[in-house]
Coordinates of C-alpha atoms in Angstrom, one line a residue:
M1 CA 11.7 -32.8 -45.2
L2 CA 8.8 -35.3 -45.4
C3 CA 7.4 -36.0 -41.8
A4 CA 4.0 -37.6 -42.2
L5 CA 2.3 -39.3 -44.8
T6 CA -1.5 -40.5 -44.8
I7 CA -3.2 -42.6 -47.3
E8 CA -6.6 -43.2 -47.6
N9 CA -8.4 -45.4 -50.2
I10 CA -5.8 -45.1 -52.8
L11 CA -5.2 -48.4 -54.9
L12 CA -4.8 -51.0 -52.4
I13 CA -4.5 -49.0 -49.5
K14 CA -7.3 -48.8 -47.2
R15 CA -5.7 -46.5 -44.7
V16 CA -2.0 -45.7 -44.0
E17 CA -0.5 -43.3 -41.7
L18 CA 3.4 -43.1 -41.6
E19 CA 5.8 -40.9 -40.0
F20 CA 9.1 -40.5 -41.7
K21 CA 12.4 -39.4 -40.0
A22 CA 15.5 -37.7 -41.0
G23 CA 18.2 -39.7 -42.5
L24 CA 17.8 -43.0 -44.8
N25 CA 14.5 -44.4 -44.7
T26 CA 13.9 -47.8 -46.6
L27 CA 11.1 -49.6 -48.0
T28 CA 11.2 -53.2 -48.6
G29 CA 8.8 -56.3 -49.1
E30 CA 8.6 -59.3 -51.1
T31 CA 8.4 -59.4 -54.8
G32 CA 5.0 -58.6 -56.2
V33 CA 3.3 -56.8 -53.1
G34 CA 4.0 -53.3 -54.8
K35 CA 6.6 -51.7 -53.0
S36 CA 6.2 -48.8 -55.4
V37 CA 2.7 -48.1 -54.1
L38 CA 4.1 -45.2 -52.0
L39 CA 5.7 -43.4 -55.0
D40 CA 2.2 -43.7 -56.7
C41 CA 0.6 -42.1 -53.9
L42 CA 3.3 -39.4 -53.7
G43 CA 3.3 -38.9 -57.4
F44 CA -0.8 -38.4 -57.2
L45 CA -0.1 -36.0 -54.3
L46 CA 2.4 -33.9 -55.9
G47 CA 0.9 -33.6 -59.6
W48 CA 3.3 -36.1 -61.1
K49 CA 1.9 -37.8 -64.3
N50 CA -0.1 -40.9 -63.4
N51 CA -2.4 -43.0 -65.4
K52 CA -3.4 -45.4 -63.0
E53 CA -6.8 -46.0 -61.8
L54 CA -6.3 -44.5 -58.4
L55 CA -9.3 -45.1 -56.3
R56 CA -9.6 -48.4 -54.5
N57 CA -12.2 -50.6 -55.6
G58 CA -15.6 -49.8 -54.0
E59 CA -14.6 -46.5 -52.6
E60 CA -16.2 -43.2 -53.6
K61 CA -13.5 -40.9 -52.2
G62 CA -9.7 -40.9 -51.7
E63 CA -7.0 -38.7 -50.4
V64 CA -3.4 -38.4 -49.8
T65 CA -1.8 -35.7 -47.2
A66 CA 1.6 -35.2 -46.3
E67 CA 3.3 -33.0 -43.9
F68 CA 6.5 -31.3 -44.6
I69 CA 8.9 -29.2 -42.4
I70 CA 10.2 -26.1 -44.4
D71 CA 13.2 -23.9 -43.4
N72 CA 12.2 -20.4 -43.3
G73 CA 15.1 -19.4 -45.4
S74 CA 14.3 -21.6 -48.2
E75 CA 13.1 -20.6 -51.7
L76 CA 10.1 -22.3 -51.4
F77 CA 9.3 -20.0 -48.2
K78 CA 9.8 -17.0 -50.3
I79 CA 7.5 -18.5 -53.0
L80 CA 4.8 -19.2 -50.5
E81 CA 5.2 -15.6 -49.2
N82 CA 4.7 -14.0 -52.8
Y83 CA 1.1 -15.9 -53.0
D84 CA 0.3 -14.6 -49.4
I85 CA 0.6 -17.9 -47.8
T86 CA 2.3 -17.9 -44.3
L87 CA 3.3 -20.7 -42.6
K88 CA 2.9 -20.8 -38.8
D89 CA 3.9 -24.3 -38.3
N90 CA 4.6 -27.2 -41.2
L91 CA 3.4 -27.2 -44.6
I92 CA 0.5 -29.5 -45.5
L93 CA -0.3 -30.5 -49.0
R94 CA -3.6 -32.5 -49.3
R95 CA -5.2 -34.0 -52.6
T96 CA -8.6 -35.7 -53.1
I97 CA -10.2 -37.5 -55.7
N98 CA -13.9 -38.9 -56.1
R99 CA -15.3 -41.4 -58.2
R100 CA -18.3 -39.7 -59.4
D101 CA -16.7 -37.2 -61.8
N102 CA -12.9 -38.2 -61.0
R103 CA -12.3 -34.7 -60.1
K104 CA -9.2 -34.0 -58.1
R105 CA -8.9 -30.9 -55.7
N106 CA -5.6 -29.4 -54.3
F107 CA -5.1 -28.0 -50.7
L108 CA -2.1 -26.3 -49.2
N109 CA -2.8 -25.9 -45.5
D110 CA -6.4 -26.1 -46.3
K111 CA -6.3 -23.5 -49.0
I112 CA -7.4 -24.8 -52.5
I113 CA -4.6 -24.3 -55.1
S114 CA -4.1 -25.2 -58.8
L115 CA -2.5 -27.8 -60.0
D116 CA 0.2 -25.7 -61.6
F117 CA 0.9 -24.1 -58.3
L118 CA 1.0 -27.7 -56.5
K119 CA 3.7 -28.8 -59.2
Q120 CA 5.5 -25.6 -58.6
V121 CA 5.7 -26.3 -54.9
A122 CA 6.5 -29.9 -55.2
K123 CA 9.7 -29.1 -57.0
H124 CA 11.0 -27.9 -53.9
L125 CA 9.9 -30.7 -51.8
V126 CA 10.6 -34.1 -53.3
E127 CA 12.8 -35.3 -56.0
L128 CA 12.4 -38.8 -57.5
Q129 CA 15.5 -40.5 -58.7
G130 CA 15.4 -43.9 -60.6
Q131 CA 16.7 -46.0 -63.4
N132 CA 14.5 -44.4 -65.9
D133 CA 14.1 -41.1 -64.4
S134 CA 14.6 -38.2 -66.4
Q135 CA 13.5 -35.4 -64.3
T136 CA 17.0 -34.0 -63.7
L137 CA 20.5 -35.4 -64.5
M138 CA 19.2 -37.2 -67.5
S139 CA 17.9 -34.2 -69.0
E140 CA 20.7 -32.4 -70.5
Q141 CA 19.3 -29.0 -70.3
N142 CA 19.6 -29.6 -66.5
H143 CA 23.4 -30.2 -66.4
I144 CA 24.2 -26.4 -66.5
V145 CA 22.0 -25.8 -63.4
C146 CA 23.5 -28.6 -61.6
L147 CA 26.9 -27.4 -62.4
D148 CA 26.0 -23.8 -61.4
D149 CA 24.6 -25.0 -58.1
F150 CA 27.8 -26.8 -57.4
A151 CA 29.9 -23.6 -58.4
G152 CA 27.7 -21.5 -56.0
L153 CA 27.0 -19.1 -59.1
Q154 CA 23.4 -17.9 -58.0
S155 CA 24.5 -14.2 -57.3
K156 CA 26.4 -14.0 -60.6
L157 CA 24.0 -15.6 -62.5
K158 CA 21.2 -13.0 -61.3
E159 CA 23.6 -10.2 -62.5
L160 CA 24.1 -11.9 -65.8
Q161 CA 20.0 -12.4 -66.2
T162 CA 19.6 -8.7 -65.4
L163 CA 22.2 -7.6 -67.9
W164 CA 20.6 -10.1 -70.8
K165 CA 17.2 -8.9 -70.0
A166 CA 18.3 -5.0 -70.2
K167 CA 20.0 -5.8 -73.4
N168 CA 17.0 -7.5 -75.0
D169 CA 14.7 -4.9 -73.8
L170 CA 16.6 -2.1 -75.6
Q171 CA 17.0 -4.3 -78.5
K172 CA 13.2 -4.4 -78.5
H173 CA 13.2 -0.8 -78.2
L174 CA 15.3 -0.4 -81.1
N175 CA 13.5 -2.4 -83.3
D176 CA 10.4 -0.7 -82.4
E177 CA 12.1 2.8 -83.2
I178 CA 13.5 1.4 -86.3
E179 CA 10.0 0.3 -87.5
K180 CA 8.3 3.5 -86.5
T181 CA 11.0 5.6 -88.3
Q182 CA 10.5 3.6 -91.4
Q183 CA 6.5 4.0 -91.2
L184 CA 7.2 7.8 -90.9
K185 CA 9.8 7.9 -93.8
R186 CA 7.3 6.2 -96.0
D187 CA 4.5 8.7 -94.8
R188 CA 6.8 11.8 -94.9
E189 CA 5.7 13.1 -98.3
Y190 CA 1.9 12.8 -97.3
L191 CA 2.4 14.5 -93.9
E192 CA 4.3 17.4 -95.5
F193 CA 1.6 17.9 -98.0
S194 CA -1.1 17.6 -95.1
A195 CA 0.7 20.3 -93.0
E196 CA 1.2 22.6 -96.1
E197 CA -2.6 22.2 -96.7
I198 CA -3.8 22.8 -93.4
T199 CA -1.4 25.7 -92.7
R200 CA -2.6 27.4 -95.8
L201 CA -6.3 27.4 -94.6
N202 CA -5.0 28.9 -91.1
V203 CA -8.0 27.2 -89.6
Q204 CA -8.7 29.1 -86.2
V205 CA -10.3 27.7 -82.9
N206 CA -14.0 27.9 -83.0
E207 CA -13.7 29.4 -86.5
E208 CA -16.6 27.2 -87.8
Q209 CA -19.1 28.3 -84.9
D210 CA -18.0 32.0 -85.7
L211 CA -18.8 31.7 -89.4
L212 CA -22.0 29.9 -88.7
E213 CA -23.1 32.8 -86.3
R214 CA -21.9 35.4 -88.9
R215 CA -23.9 33.9 -91.8
K216 CA -27.1 33.8 -89.4
H217 CA -27.0 37.4 -88.8
I218 CA -26.3 38.3 -92.3
K219 CA -29.2 36.4 -93.4
A220 CA -31.5 38.0 -90.7
L221 CA -30.4 41.4 -91.9
V222 CA -31.1 40.7 -95.8
K223 CA -34.5 39.2 -94.9
N224 CA -35.5 42.5 -92.8
K225 CA -34.0 44.9 -95.1
E226 CA -37.3 47.3 -95.6
K227 CA -37.7 47.4 -92.0
F228 CA -34.3 48.7 -91.3
D229 CA -34.8 51.4 -94.1
K230 CA -38.0 52.3 -92.5
I231 CA -36.2 52.9 -89.1
E232 CA -33.4 54.8 -90.8
K233 CA -35.9 57.2 -92.4
L234 CA -37.6 57.6 -89.0
L235 CA -34.5 58.3 -87.5
T236 CA -33.3 61.0 -89.7
E237 CA -36.3 62.7 -91.7
H238 CA -37.4 65.1 -88.7
N239 CA -33.6 65.8 -87.7
F240 CA -34.4 64.9 -84.0
E241 CA -30.7 64.9 -83.2
G242 CA -30.3 68.6 -84.8
H243 CA -33.3 69.5 -82.5
L244 CA -31.5 68.1 -79.4
I245 CA -28.3 69.8 -80.1
E246 CA -30.3 73.2 -80.8
T247 CA -32.2 72.9 -77.5
I248 CA -29.3 72.2 -75.5
N249 CA -27.3 74.9 -76.9
L250 CA -30.1 77.5 -76.3
L251 CA -30.6 76.4 -72.6
G252 CA -26.8 77.0 -72.1
T253 CA -27.5 80.5 -72.7
F254 CA -29.3 80.7 -69.5
R255 CA -26.6 79.4 -67.3
S256 CA -25.3 82.7 -66.1
S257 CA -28.9 83.9 -65.1
L258 CA -30.4 80.8 -63.9
G259 CA -27.3 78.9 -62.6
E260 CA -27.8 75.3 -61.3
I261 CA -31.5 75.2 -61.9
I262 CA -30.9 75.0 -65.7
E263 CA -28.1 72.3 -65.4
R264 CA -30.4 69.4 -64.5
P265 CA -32.5 69.4 -68.0
I266 CA -29.1 70.2 -69.8
N267 CA -27.5 67.2 -68.4
S268 CA -30.5 65.1 -69.1
L269 CA -30.7 66.3 -72.7
E270 CA -27.0 65.7 -73.4
R271 CA -27.4 61.8 -71.9
A272 CA -30.2 61.4 -74.5
L273 CA -28.2 62.7 -77.2
D274 CA -25.2 60.5 -76.5
E275 CA -27.5 57.4 -76.4
F276 CA -29.4 58.4 -79.4
S277 CA -26.2 59.0 -81.5
D278 CA -24.7 55.8 -80.3
A279 CA -28.1 53.8 -81.2
H280 CA -28.4 55.7 -84.6
A281 CA -24.4 55.0 -85.3
T282 CA -25.1 51.3 -84.6
I283 CA -28.2 51.0 -86.7
S284 CA -26.7 52.8 -89.7
G285 CA -23.5 50.5 -89.4
I286 CA -25.8 47.6 -89.8
T287 CA -27.6 49.2 -92.6
D288 CA -24.5 50.4 -94.5
F289 CA -22.7 46.7 -94.3
Q290 CA -25.8 45.2 -95.4
L291 CA -25.6 47.4 -98.6
S292 CA -21.8 47.6 -99.2
D293 CA -21.0 43.9 -98.2
G294 CA -23.8 41.7 -99.6
S295 CA -21.3 39.1 -100.9
E296 CA -20.0 38.2 -97.5
I297 CA -22.6 35.1 -97.2
E298 CA -20.9 33.9 -100.3
Q299 CA -17.4 34.1 -99.0
I300 CA -18.4 32.5 -95.7
E301 CA -20.1 29.6 -97.4
N302 CA -16.8 29.1 -99.6
R303 CA -14.7 29.0 -96.2
L304 CA -17.2 26.5 -94.6
Y305 CA -16.7 24.4 -97.5
D306 CA -13.0 24.5 -97.5
I307 CA -12.5 23.9 -93.9
R308 CA -15.4 21.2 -93.8
S309 CA -13.8 19.2 -96.8
I310 CA -10.3 19.3 -95.1
S311 CA -11.7 18.0 -91.8
R312 CA -13.5 15.1 -93.6
K313 CA -10.2 14.1 -95.4
H314 CA -8.6 13.9 -92.2
N315 CA -11.5 12.4 -90.3
V316 CA -11.5 14.8 -87.7
E317 CA -13.6 17.6 -86.4
V318 CA -13.1 21.3 -87.9
G319 CA -12.1 22.5 -84.4
L320 CA -9.5 19.7 -84.1
L321 CA -7.6 20.7 -87.1
P322 CA -5.1 22.9 -85.3
L323 CA -4.4 20.0 -83.0
L324 CA -3.9 17.8 -85.9
L325 CA -1.5 20.2 -87.5
E326 CA 0.5 20.2 -84.3
D327 CA 0.5 16.2 -84.6
I328 CA 1.7 16.3 -88.0
N329 CA 4.5 18.6 -87.3
K330 CA 5.7 16.5 -84.3
K331 CA 5.7 13.3 -86.6
L332 CA 7.8 15.3 -89.0
A333 CA 10.1 16.5 -86.3
N334 CA 10.3 12.8 -85.2
V335 CA 11.6 11.8 -88.5
K336 CA 14.6 14.2 -88.3
E337 CA 15.2 13.1 -84.7
S338 CA 14.7 9.3 -85.1
N339 CA 18.3 8.7 -86.4
E340 CA 19.8 10.5 -83.3
K341 CA 17.3 8.2 -81.1
I342 CA 18.6 5.1 -83.0
R343 CA 22.1 6.0 -82.5
I344 CA 21.9 6.4 -78.8
I345 CA 19.8 3.3 -78.5
Q346 CA 22.5 1.3 -80.4
N347 CA 25.4 2.8 -78.1
K348 CA 23.3 1.6 -75.0
I349 CA 23.1 -1.9 -76.5
E350 CA 26.8 -1.9 -77.0
E351 CA 27.2 -0.9 -73.5
K352 CA 25.1 -3.6 -72.1
K353 CA 26.7 -6.1 -74.5
D354 CA 30.1 -5.5 -73.3
L355 CA 29.0 -5.5 -69.6
Y356 CA 27.3 -9.0 -70.4
E357 CA 30.1 -10.4 -72.4
K358 CA 32.5 -9.6 -69.6
K359 CA 30.2 -11.2 -66.8
A360 CA 29.5 -14.2 -69.2
K361 CA 33.2 -14.9 -69.6
E362 CA 33.5 -14.7 -65.7
V363 CA 30.9 -17.2 -65.1
S364 CA 32.3 -19.6 -67.6
K365 CA 35.9 -19.4 -66.1
I366 CA 34.2 -20.2 -62.7
R367 CA 32.1 -23.1 -64.6
T368 CA 35.3 -24.4 -66.1
S369 CA 37.2 -24.5 -63.0
A370 CA 34.0 -26.2 -61.0
A371 CA 33.6 -28.7 -63.8
K372 CA 37.2 -30.1 -63.0
V373 CA 36.6 -30.3 -59.3
L374 CA 33.1 -31.8 -59.8
D375 CA 34.9 -34.5 -62.2
E376 CA 37.5 -35.5 -59.5
K377 CA 34.5 -35.7 -56.9
V378 CA 32.3 -37.8 -59.0
V379 CA 35.3 -40.2 -60.2
F380 CA 36.2 -40.6 -56.3
E381 CA 32.6 -41.5 -55.6
L382 CA 32.6 -44.1 -58.5
K383 CA 35.6 -45.9 -57.1
Y384 CA 33.5 -46.4 -53.8
L385 CA 30.6 -47.7 -56.1
K386 CA 33.1 -50.2 -57.7
M387 CA 33.3 -48.4 -60.9
A388 CA 36.9 -47.4 -60.6
E389 CA 37.7 -47.7 -64.3
C390 CA 34.9 -45.5 -65.1
L391 CA 35.6 -41.6 -66.1
F392 CA 33.4 -38.9 -65.7
K393 CA 33.6 -35.2 -67.2
T394 CA 31.7 -32.3 -67.3
E395 CA 32.2 -30.8 -70.6
V396 CA 31.9 -26.9 -70.8
S397 CA 31.8 -25.8 -74.5
A398 CA 30.8 -22.5 -76.3
G399 CA 26.8 -22.5 -76.7
K400 CA 24.5 -20.1 -77.5
F401 CA 24.4 -16.6 -75.9
G402 CA 21.2 -16.5 -73.3
A403 CA 20.4 -15.7 -69.8
K404 CA 22.9 -18.3 -68.2
G405 CA 25.8 -17.0 -70.2
M406 CA 27.6 -18.4 -73.4
D407 CA 28.0 -22.0 -72.3
S408 CA 26.8 -25.3 -73.1
V409 CA 27.3 -28.0 -70.4
V410 CA 26.8 -31.7 -70.8
F411 CA 27.8 -34.6 -68.4
K412 CA 29.6 -37.3 -70.3
V413 CA 30.9 -40.5 -69.0
K414 CA 33.2 -43.5 -70.1
T415 CA 32.1 -47.1 -68.5
N416 CA 34.8 -49.1 -70.1
R417 CA 38.7 -49.1 -70.8
G418 CA 39.0 -48.3 -74.4
G419 CA 35.4 -47.0 -74.8
V420 CA 34.6 -43.3 -75.7
M421 CA 33.3 -40.4 -73.7
D422 CA 29.3 -40.1 -74.4
T423 CA 26.3 -38.8 -72.9
L424 CA 24.6 -40.3 -69.7
N425 CA 21.6 -41.6 -71.5
K426 CA 24.2 -43.9 -73.6
I427 CA 24.7 -45.9 -70.6
S428 CA 23.1 -49.4 -71.2
S429 CA 23.7 -51.1 -67.9
G430 CA 20.8 -50.3 -65.3
G431 CA 23.1 -50.9 -62.4
E432 CA 25.8 -48.6 -63.7
M433 CA 23.4 -46.0 -64.5
S434 CA 21.9 -46.3 -60.8
R435 CA 25.5 -45.7 -59.7
F436 CA 26.2 -42.9 -61.8
L437 CA 23.0 -41.0 -60.7
L438 CA 23.9 -41.8 -57.3
A439 CA 27.7 -40.5 -57.3
L440 CA 26.2 -37.3 -59.0
K441 CA 23.7 -36.8 -56.4
V442 CA 26.2 -37.3 -53.5
C443 CA 28.5 -34.7 -55.4
L444 CA 25.7 -32.0 -56.1
T445 CA 23.6 -32.4 -53.0
K446 CA 24.3 -29.7 -50.3
K447 CA 23.8 -30.1 -46.8
N448 CA 20.2 -29.2 -45.4
Q449 CA 18.8 -28.3 -48.7
G450 CA 15.5 -29.2 -47.5
I451 CA 14.3 -31.7 -50.4
T452 CA 13.2 -35.2 -49.9
M453 CA 15.3 -37.5 -52.4
I454 CA 13.4 -40.8 -53.3
F455 CA 15.2 -43.4 -55.2
D456 CA 13.3 -46.4 -57.0
E457 CA 15.1 -49.6 -56.9
I458 CA 18.5 -48.0 -57.7
D459 CA 20.5 -51.1 -56.4
R460 CA 18.3 -53.3 -59.2
G461 CA 21.1 -55.2 -61.1
I462 CA 23.8 -55.3 -58.4
G463 CA 24.6 -57.1 -55.1
G464 CA 27.2 -58.1 -52.6
A465 CA 29.9 -55.5 -52.1
T466 CA 28.7 -53.3 -54.9
A467 CA 25.0 -53.0 -53.3
D468 CA 26.8 -52.4 -49.7
A469 CA 28.7 -49.5 -51.4
V470 CA 25.6 -48.3 -53.0
G471 CA 23.9 -48.3 -49.2
L472 CA 26.8 -46.6 -47.7
R473 CA 26.6 -43.8 -50.3
L474 CA 22.9 -43.5 -49.9
K475 CA 23.5 -43.3 -46.0
N476 CA 26.3 -40.6 -46.6
L477 CA 23.6 -38.6 -49.0
A478 CA 21.1 -38.9 -46.1
N479 CA 23.3 -36.9 -43.8
L480 CA 22.9 -34.1 -46.2
T481 CA 19.1 -34.4 -46.9
Q482 CA 16.3 -36.9 -46.3
V483 CA 16.4 -40.0 -48.4
I484 CA 13.6 -42.5 -49.0
V485 CA 14.7 -45.7 -51.1
V486 CA 12.7 -48.5 -52.2
T487 CA 15.1 -51.5 -52.3
H488 CA 15.6 -55.1 -52.9
S489 CA 18.8 -55.3 -51.5
P490 CA 19.7 -56.5 -47.9
Q491 CA 22.7 -54.5 -47.9
V492 CA 21.1 -51.1 -48.7
A493 CA 18.2 -51.7 -46.2
A494 CA 20.7 -52.5 -43.6
H495 CA 22.3 -49.1 -43.9
G496 CA 18.9 -47.3 -43.3
S497 CA 18.3 -45.3 -40.3
H498 CA 14.8 -46.7 -40.4
Q499 CA 12.9 -49.2 -42.3
W500 CA 9.3 -49.8 -43.4
K501 CA 7.8 -53.0 -44.7
V502 CA 5.3 -53.4 -47.6
E503 CA 2.7 -56.0 -47.4
K504 CA -0.2 -57.1 -49.3
S505 CA -3.1 -59.6 -47.8
T506 CA -6.4 -60.9 -49.3
S507 CA -9.4 -61.3 -47.0
K508 CA -12.0 -64.1 -47.3
N509 CA -14.2 -62.1 -49.5
N510 CA -11.1 -61.8 -51.9
E511 CA -10.5 -58.1 -50.9
T512 CA -6.8 -57.3 -51.4
T513 CA -5.1 -54.6 -49.0
T514 CA -1.7 -53.3 -49.0
Y515 CA 0.1 -52.2 -45.7
I516 CA 2.9 -50.2 -44.7
S517 CA 4.4 -50.5 -41.1
E518 CA 7.6 -49.2 -39.5
L519 CA 9.8 -52.1 -38.3
S520 CA 11.2 -52.6 -35.0
A521 CA 14.8 -53.6 -34.4
A522 CA 13.7 -57.2 -34.1
E523 CA 11.5 -57.0 -37.1
R524 CA 14.1 -55.2 -39.4
L525 CA 16.4 -58.2 -38.5
S526 CA 13.9 -60.8 -39.7
E527 CA 13.1 -58.8 -42.7
I528 CA 16.7 -58.4 -43.6
A529 CA 17.3 -62.0 -43.1
R530 CA 14.1 -62.9 -45.4
M531 CA 15.7 -60.6 -48.1
I532 CA 18.8 -62.7 -47.7
S533 CA 17.5 -66.2 -47.8
G534 CA 13.8 -65.9 -48.9
Q535 CA 10.7 -67.1 -47.5
K536 CA 12.4 -69.7 -45.2
I537 CA 14.8 -67.8 -42.8
S538 CA 17.8 -69.7 -41.9
N539 CA 20.1 -69.4 -38.8
E540 CA 23.0 -68.3 -41.2
A541 CA 20.7 -65.7 -42.8
R542 CA 19.8 -64.2 -39.5
A543 CA 23.6 -64.3 -38.5
A544 CA 24.1 -62.5 -41.7
A545 CA 21.5 -60.0 -41.2
K546 CA 22.8 -59.2 -38.0
K547 CA 26.2 -58.7 -39.5
L548 CA 24.9 -56.4 -41.8
L549 CA 23.0 -54.5 -39.1
G550 CA 26.1 -54.1 -37.1

C-alpha cells in the first residue's frame, strides 16, 4: 500500500508531501489544472514510459520518493530477499533526475538499483487502470493469468511448469544425443580405420624416448669400435682369468696345512675373479651386439618414422597415441550404445508427456469451471453498473501446449442485445470500457493483495446514477485493496474515504505551480458542490453535495 509520496521539482510541482490512506482515495480539481500530474510523477518513479519534460523550469534537480507498506508474506518480499534486500520497516523507492545530463538514478531504501529491477518491483506495488490502459486486462495474453489467479491454480501451475520444463529438457537431451549419434555414424568408417592403424603399430607408453636412447647408445658404440676391440684384446691376450683360476686352485691345496691363514687371500681372489668375469661378459656383450646387430639403427629409424607419422596425422604427441586409441574405441562403443540411450530417453519423454497431459487436463477442467463462476460474477457486477443487458464470457479453448497448459483464454463481451460476443478491445464506448474494467477488477481482486490500484478518469463519459454505481463499486474494491482515483465525477468523489484537490496558480512573475492538498470535511463539501454546479456554488449544489456525502 502506498502510504507516502513526496514530489520535488517535477513538472509544475515545487514540493508536495502526501500521506495516502487505506481505502478509496480520490483526486479532484478543475478542468485544466492537471489532475493527472500525480500519475506522471508516479510513472516517473516506477519506471513507466514517460516522454514528458519532467524537470520543473529553472530547476537543476528533481526527485520523487514513495513509501510503501509491504506484507512479509508477499511475493515482492520474497523477491527482495532473493536480492539480499532486507526490509526492517517500509519499502522506500526514490528516483532522481538532473538537468545537466538528464541522468536518472533509482534507489530502494537508499540502495542503488537498476531500471529493470525497479520495474520488476513496481509491478508488485502499483497497477494503473484507465480507458486506454493495456497493461493487464486489455492484453489478451494476461487473461489466462487473471483466470488462473481467480481459480487459485498457483500450486497446480507450478507442478505443470515443472513437468513442462522436465519434458523439454529431456527433448533437448534427446536431440543432442541423436545429433551426436548421427555424427558418430558418419565418422564410423574413419574411426575404425584409425583404430586398426594405431592397434597395428602397438605403440607403447614412452616408446619414442626409449628408441631415441637406444639409437644414441648404438651410435656411440659404432663410433668407438676400435677402442672396444683394443679393450677386448687387453682382457683376453694374457689369459688373466685363467691365471686367477690357477692361482686360486694352487692356494686351495694349502687349506689343510695352513687353515684359516690361507682363506683370506683365496676369498679376495675369488671376488676379483667374479667382478672381472662379470665386467668381461658385459663388455663382450656390447662388442658382440655391435658386430651381429648392426642393422638395428635402421630398424629404430623406421619405427620412429612410423609412429611419428601417425601422431602427426592425428595431431597428438606420440606418447598420447595409446590414450587416443582408448578414446576412439569408446566412440565406437558409443555408436553401438547410442540407440539404447535414445530409446531410454524417448521412454522418459513419454512418461513426462503423459504426466504433463494429465495435469494439463486437470488444470483445464478447473479453468472451465472457474470461468463459469467468473462470468456470473462479472454479469452480476455489470447490472449494478447500469449495464444489465451486457454479457460477459470467459472463453476457454484448446491452445498450444506450454508451461501454462493446453488452454487459450480470452475474455469476450456483448454490449447490446442482438450483438455478437467479441473481444474487450472491440468495445467502442469509453464509458462502457471503464465499467467493464471495473467489474473485472472487482471480481478478480483478492483481499489484502497489497497492490495499489490507480484509476485515471474511469468515470469519463458517464454521470448520474451510473457514476454513483461506479463510485460504489470503487468503494467496494477499496475494501480489498488501496484504490486511488482521478475523477471528474462528484458521485465518485463522494464515495471516497479521503479526498485530495489538485490546484494550479500563477505568481506575479508568471511562474506556474501545481499544489495537491488533502481536504477536510468542510473543504470536501465545497469541492463536491463545485463539481456539481461549477465555479459559482449554489445552495442547491451544497445541499446535493451534502446528500452525496451522506
